Amino acid sequence: MPFTLTRHTADIRVGMFTIKEKWEIAETVYPTMNKPAVIPANIIPGPGFFSRLCETDWENVLQYNDLYRVLSFPWQISMHNDWALRQDFLLATMGKSGTALSSTVRAVNGKDIFCEPGVIAEHCYINATNGPIYIASGAEIMEGAMLRGPLFLGPGTVVKMGTSIYGATSIGPQCLLGGEIKNSVIFGYSNKAHEGYLGDAVIGEWCNLGAGTSCSNIRNSASPVKVWMMDRKLSIEAGLKCGLLMADYSRCSINSSFNTGTVVGVCANIFKPGSLLPKFIPSFSWGPTPEVRYTLEKAITDIDSWMKFKGKSITNEQVTSLHHIFSLNEKV
């Protein structure tokens, strides 16, 4: 939670792919795997995990805990992202050759930079010294952007001029990026298009962060960050670093400031510039306080309008899901 309000755990992106996609790719690369009938959706596997499954059974492979990670809490999506990116890069590039970057690109450690056909990149900096970088087809990196690995840019994603992206960061399809981003995961179809800082954060699909939006990822006291678990109704320590955890369809206005470990539910419309926002913002919140709710019909209309920016439309399945989430009526 809150990301599983709108998706199965297996559809969570960590590294380059969702957990389900990792298994789909592995089935073609490792066709002799001893795959069990039921796979725990929160196991994040790497190539070594799949390779071992070709030699032994599931229970024996689980003894090699260096070959996989376990996803139990939402902040672990970004926490495990460095490891997952490196593993997925090996899986995705196995037996493949990428396309060459333009001569105007300043590339460092180019052997660990993989570009699919159709990447647009000119007069930018791409440094894979600290980890591999995979750029999917249709992604565009504008002039002056600075990228460091490990990093994944999904298909159709645009990195605007002067953007700074540090590892370990994963960006899904058709996102628009600006400002400064570090060790974060954006599932897809979301915008962080302007100046502002996003660190140790997880952003769902169809989110929009207004210009100047920033999140804190470490407390002034350097003490552990506590995160409100909406399903358990209690706070849990998430380690020394944890940024914004924002579920699908949520949006915030310009100059929004998010505290460390802030959890935002599904389809919240947030506007309260100039001061720190509450650390838990329930689904369908409207404005600065959770007491006021987004009207369901307007929320669905607004989501569909945002989707049209990227050539999509809301589906009946998504509408049904939103009706269910609205009826849950989460409380702080």
Short mmCIF file of C-alpha atoms in Angstrom, two decimals:
data_model
loop_
_atom_site.label_atom_id
_atom_site.label_comp_id
_atom_site.label_asym_id
_atom_site.label_seq_id
_atom_site.Cartn_x
_atom_site.Cartn_y
_atom_site.Cartn_z
CA MET A 1 0.00 0.00 0.00
CA PRO A 2 -0.70 2.55 -1.36
CA PHE A 3 0.57 1.22 -4.71
CA THR A 4 -1.39 -2.04 -4.51
CA LEU A 5 -4.67 -0.15 -4.27
CA THR A 6 -4.62 0.00 -8.07
CA ARG A 7 -2.36 -2.90 -9.12
CA HIS A 8 -1.20 -6.38 -8.24
CA THR A 9 2.12 -6.57 -6.39
CA ALA A 10 3.59 -8.30 -9.45
CA ASP A 11 2.88 -5.15 -11.49
CA ILE A 12 5.12 -2.96 -9.31
CA ARG A 13 8.14 -1.58 -11.17
CA VAL A 14 11.47 -2.02 -9.42
CA GLY A 15 14.58 -1.85 -11.55
CA MET A 16 13.86 -1.73 -15.28
CA PHE A 17 10.79 -3.94 -15.26
CA THR A 18 7.77 -4.86 -13.21
CA ILE A 19 8.14 -8.10 -11.26
CA LYS A 20 5.77 -9.84 -13.69
CA GLU A 21 7.78 -8.60 -16.70
CA LYS A 22 10.99 -10.03 -15.22
CA TRP A 23 9.42 -13.50 -15.22
CA GLU A 24 8.07 -13.07 -18.74
CA ILE A 25 11.52 -12.17 -20.07
CA ALA A 26 13.17 -14.98 -18.10
CA GLU A 27 10.83 -17.55 -19.62
CA THR A 28 12.36 -16.85 -23.02
CA VAL A 29 15.97 -16.60 -21.80
CA TYR A 30 15.79 -19.57 -19.40
CA PRO A 31 13.19 -21.93 -20.94
CA THR A 32 14.22 -24.87 -18.73
CA MET A 33 13.42 -23.14 -15.42
CA ASN A 34 11.76 -25.22 -12.71
CA LYS A 35 9.11 -22.56 -12.23
CA PRO A 36 6.67 -23.32 -9.38
CA ALA A 37 2.94 -23.33 -9.93
CA VAL A 38 2.53 -20.37 -7.57
CA ILE A 39 5.14 -17.59 -7.45
CA PRO A 40 5.20 -15.11 -4.52
CA ALA A 41 4.60 -11.74 -6.16
CA ASN A 42 6.92 -9.87 -3.78
CA ILE A 43 10.08 -11.80 -4.75
CA ILE A 44 12.36 -9.63 -6.91
CA PRO A 45 14.50 -12.06 -8.95
CA GLY A 46 17.73 -11.51 -10.84
CA PRO A 47 19.36 -13.53 -13.66
CA GLY A 48 21.24 -15.67 -11.14
CA PHE A 49 17.92 -16.64 -9.55
CA PHE A 50 16.51 -17.80 -12.89
CA SER A 51 19.74 -19.60 -13.75
CA ARG A 52 19.64 -21.53 -10.47
CA LEU A 53 16.03 -22.49 -11.16
CA CYS A 54 17.32 -24.33 -14.22
CA GLU A 55 19.48 -26.49 -11.94
CA THR A 56 17.38 -27.01 -8.82
CA ASP A 57 13.94 -26.43 -7.32
CA TRP A 58 12.32 -23.33 -5.81
CA GLU A 59 13.02 -24.13 -2.15
CA ASN A 60 16.73 -24.63 -2.79
CA VAL A 61 17.04 -21.43 -4.80
CA LEU A 62 15.51 -19.41 -1.94
CA GLN A 63 18.55 -20.34 0.16
CA TYR A 64 20.68 -18.08 -2.06
CA ASN A 65 19.44 -14.75 -0.71
CA ASP A 66 22.00 -12.82 -2.75
CA LEU A 67 20.09 -13.79 -5.91
CA TYR A 68 16.84 -12.02 -5.03
CA ARG A 69 15.25 -9.37 -2.85
CA VAL A 70 11.93 -9.38 -0.98
CA LEU A 71 9.47 -6.51 -1.28
CA SER A 72 7.51 -6.05 1.97
CA PHE A 73 7.10 -2.27 2.35
CA PRO A 74 6.60 0.54 -0.19
CA TRP A 75 9.90 2.31 0.55
CA GLN A 76 11.77 -0.87 -0.37
CA ILE A 77 10.89 -0.20 -4.02
CA SER A 78 13.52 2.55 -4.11
CA MET A 79 15.71 0.84 -1.50
CA HIS A 80 16.16 -2.25 -3.73
CA ASN A 81 16.26 -0.28 -6.97
CA ASP A 82 20.06 -0.09 -7.32
CA TRP A 83 20.37 -3.88 -7.07
CA ALA A 84 17.38 -4.49 -9.35
CA LEU A 85 18.63 -2.11 -12.05
CA ARG A 86 21.97 -3.90 -12.30
CA GLN A 87 20.28 -7.30 -12.46
CA ASP A 88 17.72 -6.23 -15.07
CA PHE A 89 20.43 -4.65 -17.23
CA LEU A 90 22.16 -8.03 -17.45
CA LEU A 91 18.86 -9.75 -18.25
CA ALA A 92 17.75 -7.19 -20.86
CA THR A 93 21.07 -6.97 -22.75
CA MET A 94 21.90 -10.68 -22.83
CA GLY A 95 23.02 -11.46 -26.38
CA LYS A 96 21.98 -8.02 -27.67
CA SER A 97 23.77 -4.99 -29.09
CA GLY A 98 22.57 -1.43 -28.64
CA THR A 99 22.65 1.47 -31.10
CA ALA A 100 25.37 4.12 -31.03
CA LEU A 101 24.88 7.47 -29.36
CA SER A 102 25.27 10.71 -31.30
CA SER A 103 28.78 12.15 -31.44
CA THR A 104 27.49 15.25 -29.62
CA VAL A 105 26.77 13.20 -26.48
CA ARG A 106 29.49 13.15 -23.79
CA ALA A 107 29.38 9.48 -22.75
CA VAL A 108 31.52 8.00 -19.98
CA ASN A 109 32.00 4.22 -19.69
CA GLY A 110 30.04 3.71 -22.89
CA LYS A 111 30.20 -0.09 -22.69
CA ASP A 112 27.62 0.08 -19.89
CA ILE A 113 25.27 2.39 -21.81
CA PHE A 114 22.65 0.53 -23.87
CA CYS A 115 20.39 2.41 -26.28
CA GLU A 116 17.51 0.87 -28.15
CA PRO A 117 16.79 2.05 -31.71
CA GLY A 118 14.93 5.34 -31.88
CA VAL A 119 16.58 7.11 -28.92
CA ILE A 120 16.96 10.88 -29.41
CA ALA A 121 19.91 12.39 -27.51
CA GLU A 122 22.07 15.39 -28.38
CA HIS A 123 24.54 17.57 -26.43
CA CYS A 124 23.95 15.86 -23.08
CA TYR A 125 26.07 14.01 -20.49
CA ILE A 126 25.60 10.29 -19.79
CA ASN A 127 27.90 8.72 -17.19
CA ALA A 128 27.76 4.98 -16.48
CA THR A 129 30.81 4.87 -14.21
CA ASN A 130 28.75 4.05 -11.11
CA GLY A 131 26.24 1.74 -12.80
CA PRO A 132 24.70 0.76 -16.14
CA ILE A 133 22.27 2.91 -18.11
CA TYR A 134 19.51 1.56 -20.34
CA ILE A 135 17.60 3.95 -22.62
CA ALA A 136 14.48 2.55 -24.29
CA SER A 137 13.17 3.29 -27.77
CA GLY A 138 11.57 6.68 -28.27
CA ALA A 139 13.15 8.25 -25.20
CA GLU A 140 14.48 11.77 -25.71
CA ILE A 141 17.29 13.44 -23.74
CA MET A 142 17.47 17.17 -24.40
CA GLU A 143 20.52 19.42 -24.42
CA GLY A 144 22.40 19.93 -21.17
CA ALA A 145 20.74 17.06 -19.32
CA MET A 146 23.10 15.16 -16.97
CA LEU A 147 22.48 11.47 -16.31
CA ARG A 148 24.33 9.06 -14.02
CA GLY A 149 23.78 5.34 -13.61
CA PRO A 150 22.42 3.01 -12.65
CA LEU A 151 19.46 4.34 -14.60
CA PHE A 152 16.55 3.19 -16.74
CA LEU A 153 14.60 5.49 -19.04
CA GLY A 154 11.40 3.91 -20.37
CA PRO A 155 10.03 4.20 -23.91
CA GLY A 156 8.80 7.64 -24.91
CA THR A 157 10.11 9.35 -21.78
CA VAL A 158 11.45 12.90 -22.24
CA VAL A 159 14.28 14.39 -20.16
CA LYS A 160 14.12 18.17 -20.44
CA MET A 161 17.04 20.59 -20.80
CA GLY A 162 19.36 20.84 -17.80
CA THR A 163 17.76 17.99 -15.86
CA SER A 164 19.99 16.19 -13.33
CA ILE A 165 19.28 12.50 -12.75
CA TYR A 166 21.36 10.46 -10.32
CA GLY A 167 21.32 6.70 -9.80
CA ALA A 168 19.64 4.59 -8.81
CA THR A 169 16.61 5.83 -10.74
CA SER A 170 13.96 4.03 -12.81
CA ILE A 171 11.55 5.87 -15.07
CA GLY A 172 8.72 4.02 -16.77
CA PRO A 173 7.14 4.82 -20.15
CA GLN A 174 6.05 8.26 -21.34
CA CYS A 175 7.19 10.36 -18.40
CA LEU A 176 8.31 13.99 -18.56
CA LEU A 177 11.28 14.89 -16.36
CA GLY A 178 12.94 18.07 -15.13
CA GLY A 179 14.85 19.38 -12.09
CA GLU A 180 16.81 17.00 -9.85
CA ILE A 181 15.98 13.32 -9.29
CA LYS A 182 17.89 10.75 -7.22
CA ASN A 183 17.31 7.10 -6.28
CA SER A 184 13.65 7.23 -7.25
CA VAL A 185 11.16 5.09 -9.16
CA ILE A 186 8.40 6.55 -11.36
CA PHE A 187 6.14 3.77 -12.60
CA GLY A 188 5.06 5.48 -15.83
CA TYR A 189 2.92 8.15 -17.56
CA SER A 190 3.77 10.68 -14.83
CA ASN A 191 5.30 14.16 -14.95
CA LYS A 192 7.95 15.81 -12.84
CA ALA A 193 8.64 18.32 -15.55
CA HIS A 194 10.11 21.31 -13.69
CA GLU A 195 12.67 22.37 -11.09
CA GLY A 196 12.47 20.79 -7.66
CA TYR A 197 13.99 17.78 -5.89
CA LEU A 198 12.75 14.20 -5.84
CA GLY A 199 14.87 11.81 -3.77
CA ASP A 200 14.37 8.23 -2.46
CA ALA A 201 10.80 8.51 -3.74
CA VAL A 202 8.27 6.28 -5.46
CA ILE A 203 5.68 7.83 -7.78
CA GLY A 204 2.85 5.81 -9.32
CA GLU A 205 1.26 6.18 -12.75
CA TRP A 206 -0.58 9.25 -14.07
CA CYS A 207 0.78 11.60 -11.40
CA ASN A 208 1.74 15.23 -11.95
CA LEU A 209 4.10 17.24 -9.73
CA GLY A 210 3.70 21.00 -10.15
CA ALA A 211 6.66 23.32 -10.80
CA GLY A 212 8.93 23.73 -7.77
CA THR A 213 7.63 20.61 -6.00
CA SER A 214 10.24 19.05 -3.71
CA CYS A 215 10.32 16.24 -1.20
CA SER A 216 12.52 15.80 1.84
CA ASN A 217 14.22 12.42 2.09
CA ILE A 218 16.15 12.78 5.37
CA ARG A 219 15.16 14.27 8.71
CA ASN A 220 17.01 17.30 10.14
CA SER A 221 17.89 15.17 13.17
CA ALA A 222 19.28 12.39 10.94
CA SER A 223 17.03 9.98 12.87
CA PRO A 224 15.00 7.17 11.23
CA VAL A 225 12.09 8.21 9.01
CA LYS A 226 8.67 6.94 10.07
CA VAL A 227 6.06 6.11 7.43
CA TRP A 228 2.31 5.85 8.06
CA MET A 229 1.06 2.45 6.91
CA MET A 230 -2.50 3.13 5.81
CA ASP A 231 -3.55 -0.53 5.89
CA ARG A 232 -2.10 -1.20 9.37
CA LYS A 233 -3.01 2.19 10.91
CA LEU A 234 0.45 2.64 12.43
CA SER A 235 3.84 4.19 11.66
CA ILE A 236 6.86 2.04 10.83
CA GLU A 237 10.52 3.04 10.64
CA ALA A 238 11.76 3.07 7.05
CA GLY A 239 15.47 3.72 7.65
CA LEU A 240 17.41 6.97 7.47
CA LYS A 241 16.20 7.95 4.00
CA CYS A 242 12.70 7.90 2.57
CA GLY A 243 11.06 10.48 0.35
CA LEU A 244 7.59 10.82 -1.16
CA LEU A 245 5.40 7.75 -1.74
CA MET A 246 2.62 8.85 -4.10
CA ALA A 247 0.00 6.45 -5.51
CA ASP A 248 -1.62 6.58 -8.96
CA TYR A 249 -3.59 9.55 -10.34
CA SER A 250 -2.48 12.00 -7.63
CA ARG A 251 -1.37 15.54 -8.40
CA CYS A 252 0.07 18.52 -6.53
CA SER A 253 0.24 22.23 -7.23
CA ILE A 254 3.30 24.41 -7.77
CA ASN A 255 5.78 24.74 -4.88
CA SER A 256 4.36 21.79 -2.97
CA SER A 257 6.70 20.69 -0.15
CA PHE A 258 6.51 17.08 1.03
CA ASN A 259 7.94 15.92 4.34
CA THR A 260 10.15 12.85 4.74
CA GLY A 261 8.24 9.62 4.30
CA THR A 262 4.99 11.25 3.16
CA VAL A 263 2.34 8.83 1.87
CA VAL A 264 -0.21 10.05 -0.68
CA GLY A 265 -3.12 7.80 -1.61
CA VAL A 266 -4.86 7.38 -4.96
CA CYS A 267 -6.28 10.37 -6.83
CA ALA A 268 -5.43 13.14 -4.36
CA ASN A 269 -5.53 16.71 -5.66
CA ILE A 270 -3.10 18.62 -3.42
CA PHE A 271 -2.65 22.37 -3.19
CA LYS A 272 -0.98 24.01 -0.22
CA PRO A 273 2.18 25.83 -1.35
CA GLY A 274 4.57 27.46 1.08
CA SER A 275 4.56 24.98 3.96
CA LEU A 276 5.09 21.29 4.61
CA LEU A 277 2.14 19.08 3.79
CA PRO A 278 0.73 16.41 6.15
CA LYS A 279 2.69 13.14 6.22
CA PHE A 280 -0.37 11.14 5.22
CA ILE A 281 -2.77 12.32 2.53
CA PRO A 282 -5.64 9.85 1.98
CA SER A 283 -7.01 8.82 -1.40
CA PHE A 284 -9.36 11.33 -3.05
CA SER A 285 -8.20 14.20 -0.84
CA TRP A 286 -8.95 17.67 -2.20
CA GLY A 287 -6.73 20.58 -1.21
CA PRO A 288 -4.64 20.89 1.91
CA THR A 289 -6.74 18.88 4.35
CA PRO A 290 -7.96 15.26 4.18
CA GLU A 291 -11.40 16.25 5.48
CA VAL A 292 -12.41 17.53 2.03
CA ARG A 293 -12.79 14.85 -0.66
CA TYR A 294 -12.46 14.85 -4.43
CA THR A 295 -15.86 14.23 -6.07
CA LEU A 296 -15.65 10.81 -7.71
CA GLU A 297 -17.24 11.85 -11.00
CA LYS A 298 -14.97 14.89 -11.32
CA ALA A 299 -11.93 12.79 -10.41
CA ILE A 300 -12.69 10.31 -13.19
CA THR A 301 -13.25 13.12 -15.70
CA ASP A 302 -9.98 14.82 -14.69
CA ILE A 303 -8.00 11.57 -14.90
CA ASP A 304 -9.32 10.97 -18.40
CA SER A 305 -8.32 14.52 -19.38
CA TRP A 306 -4.77 13.94 -18.11
CA MET A 307 -4.55 10.62 -19.96
CA LYS A 308 -5.48 12.31 -23.24
CA PHE A 309 -2.23 14.33 -22.99
CA LYS A 310 -0.39 11.04 -23.60
CA GLY A 311 -2.83 9.61 -26.14
CA LYS A 312 -4.68 7.34 -23.68
CA SER A 313 -8.20 7.11 -22.23
CA ILE A 314 -9.47 5.79 -18.92
CA THR A 315 -10.73 2.19 -19.12
CA ASN A 316 -13.83 0.62 -17.61
CA GLU A 317 -11.59 -1.52 -15.42
CA GLN A 318 -9.85 1.57 -14.05
CA VAL A 319 -13.19 3.27 -13.37
CA THR A 320 -14.41 0.22 -11.46
CA SER A 321 -11.19 0.20 -9.41
CA LEU A 322 -11.58 3.89 -8.57
CA HIS A 323 -15.18 3.36 -7.43
CA HIS A 324 -13.95 0.64 -5.07
CA ILE A 325 -11.10 2.76 -3.66
CA PHE A 326 -13.46 5.72 -3.16
CA SER A 327 -15.84 3.50 -1.19
CA LEU A 328 -13.05 2.48 1.20
CA ASN A 329 -13.17 6.04 2.58
CA GLU A 330 -9.71 5.95 4.22
CA LYS A 331 -9.27 7.98 7.37
CA VAL A 332 -6.11 9.55 8.79
#
